[in-house]
CSV table of C-alpha atoms in Angstrom, one decimal:
chain,number,residue,atom,x,y,z
A,1,MET,CA,0.0,0.0,0.0
A,2,LYS,CA,2.8,2.4,0.9
A,3,LEU,CA,4.6,1.6,-2.3
A,4,LEU,CA,1.5,2.2,-4.4
A,5,LEU,CA,0.9,5.6,-2.7
A,6,LEU,CA,4.5,6.5,-3.4
A,7,VAL,CA,4.2,5.6,-7.1
A,8,ALA,CA,0.9,7.6,-7.3
A,9,VAL,CA,2.6,10.6,-5.7
A,10,LEU,CA,5.6,10.4,-8.1
A,11,LEU,CA,3.2,10.1,-11.1
A,12,LEU,CA,1.4,13.3,-9.9
A,13,LEU,CA,4.7,15.0,-9.6
A,14,PHE,CA,5.7,14.0,-13.1
A,15,TRP,CA,2.4,15.4,-14.3
A,16,GLN,CA,3.1,18.7,-12.6
A,17,ILE,CA,6.6,18.9,-14.1
A,18,SER,CA,5.3,18.1,-17.6
A,19,ASP,CA,2.6,20.8,-17.2
A,20,LEU,CA,5.4,23.4,-16.9
A,21,LYS,CA,6.2,23.0,-20.6
A,22,ILE,CA,9.7,24.4,-20.4
A,23,GLU,CA,11.3,24.9,-23.8
A,24,THR,CA,14.9,23.7,-24.3
A,25,ALA,CA,16.2,27.2,-24.9
A,26,LEU,CA,14.6,28.5,-21.7
A,27,PHE,CA,15.8,25.5,-19.7
A,28,ALA,CA,19.4,26.1,-20.9
A,29,ALA,CA,19.1,29.8,-20.0
A,30,LEU,CA,17.8,29.0,-16.5
A,31,LEU,CA,20.6,26.6,-15.9
A,32,ASN,CA,23.1,29.1,-17.0
A,33,THR,CA,21.6,31.8,-14.7
A,34,LEU,CA,21.4,29.3,-11.9
A,35,SER,CA,25.0,28.3,-12.2
A,36,SER,CA,26.0,32.0,-11.8
A,37,ASN,CA,23.9,32.4,-8.7
A,38,LEU,CA,24.4,29.0,-7.2
A,39,VAL,CA,25.3,30.4,-3.7
A,40,TYR,CA,21.8,32.0,-3.5
A,41,PHE,CA,20.1,28.8,-4.6
A,42,LEU,CA,22.0,26.6,-2.1
A,43,ALA,CA,21.3,29.1,0.7
A,44,ALA,CA,17.6,29.0,-0.1
A,45,VAL,CA,17.6,25.1,0.0
A,46,ALA,CA,19.5,25.2,3.3
A,47,LEU,CA,16.7,27.3,4.8
A,48,LEU,CA,14.4,24.3,4.4
A,49,PHE,CA,16.0,22.8,7.5
A,50,LEU,CA,15.5,26.1,9.5
A,51,ASN,CA,11.9,26.2,8.2
A,52,TYR,CA,11.1,22.7,9.5
A,53,PHE,CA,13.2,23.2,12.7
A,54,PHE,CA,10.7,25.9,13.6
A,55,GLU,CA,7.7,23.6,12.7
A,56,VAL,CA,9.1,20.6,14.6
A,57,PHE,CA,10.1,22.7,17.6
A,58,LYS,CA,6.5,24.1,17.8
A,59,TRP,CA,5.2,20.5,17.7
A,60,PHE,CA,7.8,19.4,20.3
A,61,LEU,CA,6.5,22.1,22.7
A,62,LEU,CA,2.8,21.3,22.1
A,63,ALA,CA,3.3,17.5,22.3
A,64,ASN,CA,5.1,17.7,25.6
A,65,HIS,CA,2.2,19.6,27.0
A,66,LEU,CA,0.4,16.2,26.7
A,67,GLU,CA,3.0,13.5,27.1
A,68,PRO,CA,6.9,13.3,27.0
A,69,LYS,CA,8.4,13.3,23.5
A,70,ASN,CA,11.9,13.9,22.3
A,71,PHE,CA,12.8,16.0,19.3
A,72,ARG,CA,13.3,13.0,17.0
A,73,GLU,CA,9.8,11.7,17.8
A,74,SER,CA,8.4,15.1,17.2
A,75,THR,CA,10.1,15.2,13.8
A,76,ILE,CA,8.6,11.8,12.9
A,77,ASP,CA,5.2,13.0,13.9
A,78,VAL,CA,5.5,16.1,11.6
A,79,LEU,CA,6.7,14.0,8.7
A,80,LYS,CA,3.8,11.5,9.2
A,81,GLY,CA,1.4,14.3,9.2
A,82,LEU,CA,2.8,15.7,5.9
A,83,LYS,CA,2.6,12.2,4.4
A,84,LEU,CA,-1.0,11.6,5.4
A,85,GLY,CA,-2.0,15.1,4.5
A,86,LEU,CA,-0.6,14.9,1.0
A,87,LEU,CA,-3.7,14.0,-0.8
A,88,THR,CA,-6.4,15.0,1.7
A,89,PRO,CA,-8.5,18.1,1.4
A,90,LEU,CA,-7.1,21.0,3.4
A,91,MET,CA,-4.3,18.7,4.7
A,92,ILE,CA,-6.8,17.1,7.1
A,93,GLY,CA,-4.7,13.9,7.2
A,94,ASP,CA,-2.0,16.0,8.9
A,95,PHE,CA,-4.1,16.0,12.1
A,96,LEU,CA,-4.4,12.2,12.1
A,97,GLY,CA,-0.8,11.6,11.2
A,98,ARG,CA,0.6,13.7,14.0
A,99,SER,CA,-1.7,12.1,16.6
A,100,LEU,CA,-0.9,8.4,15.7
A,101,SER,CA,2.0,8.0,18.1
A,102,PHE,CA,0.1,9.4,21.1
A,103,LYS,CA,-1.6,7.3,23.8
A,104,LYS,CA,-5.3,6.6,23.0
A,105,GLU,CA,-6.5,9.0,25.6
A,106,ASN,CA,-4.4,11.8,24.2
A,107,LYS,CA,-5.1,11.4,20.5
A,108,THR,CA,-7.9,13.9,20.5
A,109,ALA,CA,-5.9,16.4,22.5
A,110,ALA,CA,-3.0,16.0,20.0
A,111,MET,CA,-5.4,16.9,17.2
A,112,GLY,CA,-6.5,19.9,19.2
A,113,SER,CA,-2.9,21.0,19.8
A,114,ASN,CA,-2.3,20.7,16.0
A,115,LEU,CA,-5.4,22.9,15.4
A,116,PHE,CA,-3.9,25.6,17.7
A,117,ASN,CA,-0.6,25.3,15.8
A,118,SER,CA,-2.4,25.7,12.5
A,119,ILE,CA,-4.3,28.7,13.9
A,120,CYS,CA,-1.0,30.4,14.8
A,121,GLN,CA,0.6,29.7,11.4
A,122,THR,CA,-2.6,31.0,9.7
A,123,TYR,CA,-2.4,34.1,11.8
A,124,SER,CA,1.2,34.6,10.8
A,125,THR,CA,0.2,34.4,7.1
A,126,LEU,CA,-2.7,36.8,7.8
A,127,PHE,CA,-0.3,39.3,9.5
A,128,PHE,CA,2.3,39.2,6.7
A,129,GLY,CA,-0.5,39.3,4.1
A,130,PHE,CA,-1.9,42.4,5.7
A,131,LEU,CA,1.5,44.0,5.6
A,132,SER,CA,1.9,43.1,1.9
A,133,ILE,CA,-1.5,44.7,1.0
A,134,LEU,CA,-0.7,47.7,3.1
A,135,PHE,CA,2.6,48.3,1.3
A,136,TRP,CA,1.0,47.6,-2.0
A,137,TRP,CA,-1.6,50.3,-1.2
A,138,LEU,CA,1.1,52.8,-0.2
A,139,ILE,CA,3.1,52.4,-3.4
A,140,SER,CA,0.1,52.2,-5.8
A,141,GLU,CA,-1.3,54.8,-8.2
A,142,ASP,CA,-4.5,56.7,-7.4
A,143,LYS,CA,-7.1,54.4,-9.0
A,144,PHE,CA,-5.6,51.2,-7.7
A,145,LYS,CA,-5.0,52.8,-4.4
A,146,ASN,CA,-8.7,53.4,-4.0
A,147,PHE,CA,-9.4,49.7,-4.9
A,148,LEU,CA,-6.9,48.4,-2.3
A,149,PHE,CA,-8.3,50.6,0.6
A,150,ILE,CA,-11.1,48.1,1.4
A,151,PRO,CA,-8.8,45.0,1.6
A,152,VAL,CA,-6.3,47.0,3.8
A,153,LEU,CA,-9.2,47.9,6.1
A,154,ILE,CA,-10.6,44.3,6.2
A,155,PHE,CA,-7.3,42.6,6.8
A,156,GLY,CA,-6.1,45.2,9.2
A,157,ILE,CA,-9.2,44.6,11.4
A,158,SER,CA,-8.8,40.8,10.9
A,159,THR,CA,-5.2,41.0,12.1
A,160,VAL,CA,-6.1,42.8,15.3
A,161,LEU,CA,-9.1,40.4,16.0
A,162,GLY,CA,-6.9,37.4,15.1
A,163,LEU,CA,-4.4,38.2,17.7
A,164,PHE,CA,-7.1,38.4,20.3
A,165,PHE,CA,-8.4,35.0,19.0
A,166,VAL,CA,-5.0,33.4,19.3
A,167,PHE,CA,-4.7,34.3,23.0
A,168,LYS,CA,-8.3,33.7,24.0
A,169,PHE,CA,-9.0,30.6,21.9
A,170,ARG,CA,-10.0,27.6,24.0
A,171,ILE,CA,-10.0,24.1,22.6
A,172,SER,CA,-12.7,21.9,24.1
A,173,TRP,CA,-14.1,18.6,22.9
A,174,SER,CA,-16.5,17.8,25.8
A,175,PHE,CA,-19.4,17.9,23.2
A,176,LEU,CA,-18.0,14.7,21.7
A,177,TRP,CA,-19.3,12.7,24.6
A,178,LYS,CA,-22.7,12.8,22.8
A,179,TRP,CA,-21.3,10.2,20.3
A,180,SER,CA,-20.3,6.9,21.7
A,181,PHE,CA,-17.7,6.4,18.9
A,182,PHE,CA,-15.5,9.1,20.4
A,183,LYS,CA,-15.7,8.2,24.0
A,184,PRO,CA,-12.8,5.7,24.1
A,185,TYR,CA,-10.5,8.5,22.7
A,186,ILE,CA,-11.4,11.2,25.1
A,187,ASN,CA,-9.7,11.7,28.4
A,188,SER,CA,-12.6,12.2,30.8
A,189,SER,CA,-10.5,14.1,33.3
A,190,LYS,CA,-9.3,16.6,30.6
A,191,THR,CA,-11.8,17.8,28.1
A,192,THR,CA,-10.3,21.3,27.6
A,193,LEU,CA,-6.8,21.8,26.3
A,194,GLY,CA,-5.4,24.8,28.2
A,195,PHE,CA,-2.4,26.7,27.0
A,196,ASP,CA,-0.9,29.5,29.1
A,197,ASN,CA,0.0,32.8,27.4
A,198,LYS,CA,3.7,32.0,27.5
A,199,LEU,CA,3.2,28.9,25.4
A,200,ARG,CA,0.8,30.7,23.1
A,201,MET,CA,3.2,33.5,22.5
A,202,THR,CA,6.1,31.1,21.9
A,203,ILE,CA,4.1,29.2,19.3
A,204,LEU,CA,3.0,32.4,17.6
A,205,LEU,CA,6.5,33.8,17.5
A,206,LEU,CA,7.9,30.6,16.0
A,207,SER,CA,5.1,30.7,13.4
A,208,LEU,CA,6.1,34.3,12.5
A,209,ALA,CA,9.7,33.3,12.3
A,210,ARG,CA,8.7,30.4,9.9
A,211,THR,CA,6.9,32.9,7.6
A,212,MET,CA,10.0,35.1,7.6
A,213,VAL,CA,12.0,32.1,6.5
A,214,PHE,CA,9.5,31.6,3.6
A,215,ASN,CA,10.1,35.2,2.6
A,216,ILE,CA,13.9,34.9,2.6
A,217,GLN,CA,13.7,31.6,0.7
A,218,PHE,CA,11.5,33.2,-2.0
A,219,LEU,CA,13.8,36.2,-2.3
A,220,LEU,CA,16.9,33.9,-2.7
A,221,PHE,CA,15.2,31.7,-5.2
A,222,TYR,CA,14.1,34.7,-7.3
A,223,ILE,CA,17.6,36.1,-7.3
A,224,SER,CA,19.1,32.7,-8.2
A,225,PHE,CA,16.8,32.4,-11.2
A,226,GLY,CA,17.7,35.9,-12.4
A,227,ILE,CA,14.5,37.7,-11.5
A,228,GLN,CA,15.3,41.4,-10.9
A,229,LEU,CA,12.7,43.1,-8.8
A,230,PRO,CA,12.7,45.4,-5.8
A,231,PHE,CA,12.6,43.6,-2.5
A,232,LEU,CA,9.3,45.3,-1.6
A,233,ILE,CA,7.6,44.0,-4.7
A,234,ILE,CA,8.8,40.4,-4.0
A,235,PHE,CA,7.7,40.8,-0.4
A,236,ILE,CA,4.2,41.9,-1.5
A,237,GLY,CA,3.9,39.1,-4.2
A,238,VAL,CA,5.1,36.3,-1.9
A,239,ASN,CA,2.9,37.2,1.0
A,240,LEU,CA,-0.1,37.9,-1.2
A,241,THR,CA,0.4,34.4,-2.7
A,242,LEU,CA,0.6,32.8,0.8
A,243,LEU,CA,-2.4,34.8,2.0
A,244,ILE,CA,-4.7,33.8,-0.9
A,245,LYS,CA,-3.4,30.2,-0.8
A,246,THR,CA,-4.3,30.1,2.9
A,247,ILE,CA,-7.8,31.7,2.5
A,248,SER,CA,-8.8,29.6,-0.5
A,249,GLY,CA,-7.3,26.4,0.7
A,250,GLY,CA,-6.8,23.5,-1.8
A,251,LEU,CA,-7.8,20.0,-2.5
A,252,ASN,CA,-4.3,18.8,-1.5
A,253,VAL,CA,-0.7,19.9,-1.9
A,254,PHE,CA,-1.0,19.7,-5.7
A,255,GLY,CA,-4.0,22.0,-5.5
A,256,ASP,CA,-1.8,24.2,-3.3
A,257,LEU,CA,0.8,24.4,-6.1
A,258,THR,CA,-1.9,25.4,-8.6
A,259,ILE,CA,-3.1,28.3,-6.4
A,260,ARG,CA,0.5,29.5,-5.8
A,261,GLU,CA,1.2,29.5,-9.6
A,262,PHE,CA,-2.1,31.3,-10.4
A,263,VAL,CA,-1.5,34.1,-7.9
A,264,SER,CA,2.2,34.5,-8.7
A,265,ILE,CA,1.7,34.7,-12.5
A,266,ASN,CA,-1.0,37.3,-12.2
A,267,PHE,CA,0.9,39.5,-9.6
A,268,PHE,CA,4.4,39.3,-11.0
A,269,GLY,CA,3.1,39.5,-14.6
A,270,MET,CA,2.0,43.1,-13.8
A,271,TYR,CA,5.7,43.8,-13.3
A,272,HIS,CA,6.7,42.3,-16.7
A,273,VAL,CA,8.4,39.2,-15.3
A,274,ASP,CA,8.5,36.2,-17.7
A,275,VAL,CA,5.5,34.0,-16.7
A,276,ARG,CA,7.5,30.8,-17.6
A,277,ILE,CA,10.2,31.7,-15.1
A,278,ILE,CA,7.6,32.5,-12.4
A,279,LEU,CA,6.1,29.0,-13.0
A,280,VAL,CA,9.5,27.4,-12.6
A,281,VAL,CA,10.4,29.3,-9.4
A,282,THR,CA,7.0,28.7,-7.8
A,283,PHE,CA,7.4,25.0,-8.6
A,284,VAL,CA,10.9,24.8,-7.2
A,285,VAL,CA,9.9,26.5,-3.9
A,286,TRP,CA,6.8,24.2,-3.6
A,287,PHE,CA,8.9,21.1,-4.4
A,288,ILE,CA,11.6,21.9,-1.8
A,289,ASN,CA,9.4,23.2,1.0
A,290,ILE,CA,6.4,20.9,0.6
A,291,PHE,CA,7.0,17.9,-1.6
A,292,LEU,CA,10.6,17.0,-0.6
A,293,PRO,CA,9.8,16.6,3.1
A,294,VAL,CA,6.8,14.5,2.2
A,295,LEU,CA,9.0,12.3,0.1
A,296,ILE,CA,11.5,12.0,3.0
A,297,GLY,CA,8.6,10.9,5.2
A,298,PHE,CA,8.1,7.8,3.1
A,299,PHE,CA,11.5,6.5,4.0
A,300,ILE,CA,11.6,7.3,7.7
A,301,LYS,CA,10.3,4.7,10.0
A,302,PRO,CA,9.5,5.3,13.6
A,303,LYS,CA,11.9,3.7,16.1
A,304,LEU,CA,10.1,1.0,17.9
């Protein structure tokens, strides 16, 4: 079963690559540019480890709120979540994957912890997305400036309310007692998952740090592929892409790629960047940050 899933995933990846339709001349030009900027490319790839260090460290802190886990076990939980979330809508399988190694009475609480983690990461995307729209509004011409005022207002209010939500949000599953199916998985002595403000702030700051890593990665990848744009424009485009991707969701990680490509093409196209290069860069970032860790997850087995 695992082998069949891996084959299916690789076939889908091949389909995504073939859909890029890169001409031989363009491919040769990209390789030439990449060879000249290899240091930037390798630095961007290296940031993958910092990216997932933040994610695993968040999960390590949250998991130890429930039961003792070391960093290696937390890493395996995250990779299992990525693997099971690969083909599920909105990465729902991630919640199941991360909870598999927990004791039966803590599985529901583990899913609740992952929900809080997702809320913090979503807030981080919302915060940086608000900044990108705000900066876009500030540098835009008069007509477009008027159009952007409403999104700036909406996302500004959402950012303030979101911060309140992060610190006041309580996760409770006591209502699940109504269904007998869930009873064996619920710890009767603990139906509310309480996080103190120190832990909430730590998870939120790590989420913000992870989004900053995304931004630096995108910038380095854009430089390595020869895209010459002001940093502010790249910042706006990257965070606008992440914001719309988060709001719209996706059928799975491949749907995630489609949304990233659509937003990136339309935004950076306004600044006269070759659409084909944008497609390649967007695919490379997605492959390294999302698909590669999933692929690694197929070959890592939990230590029994």
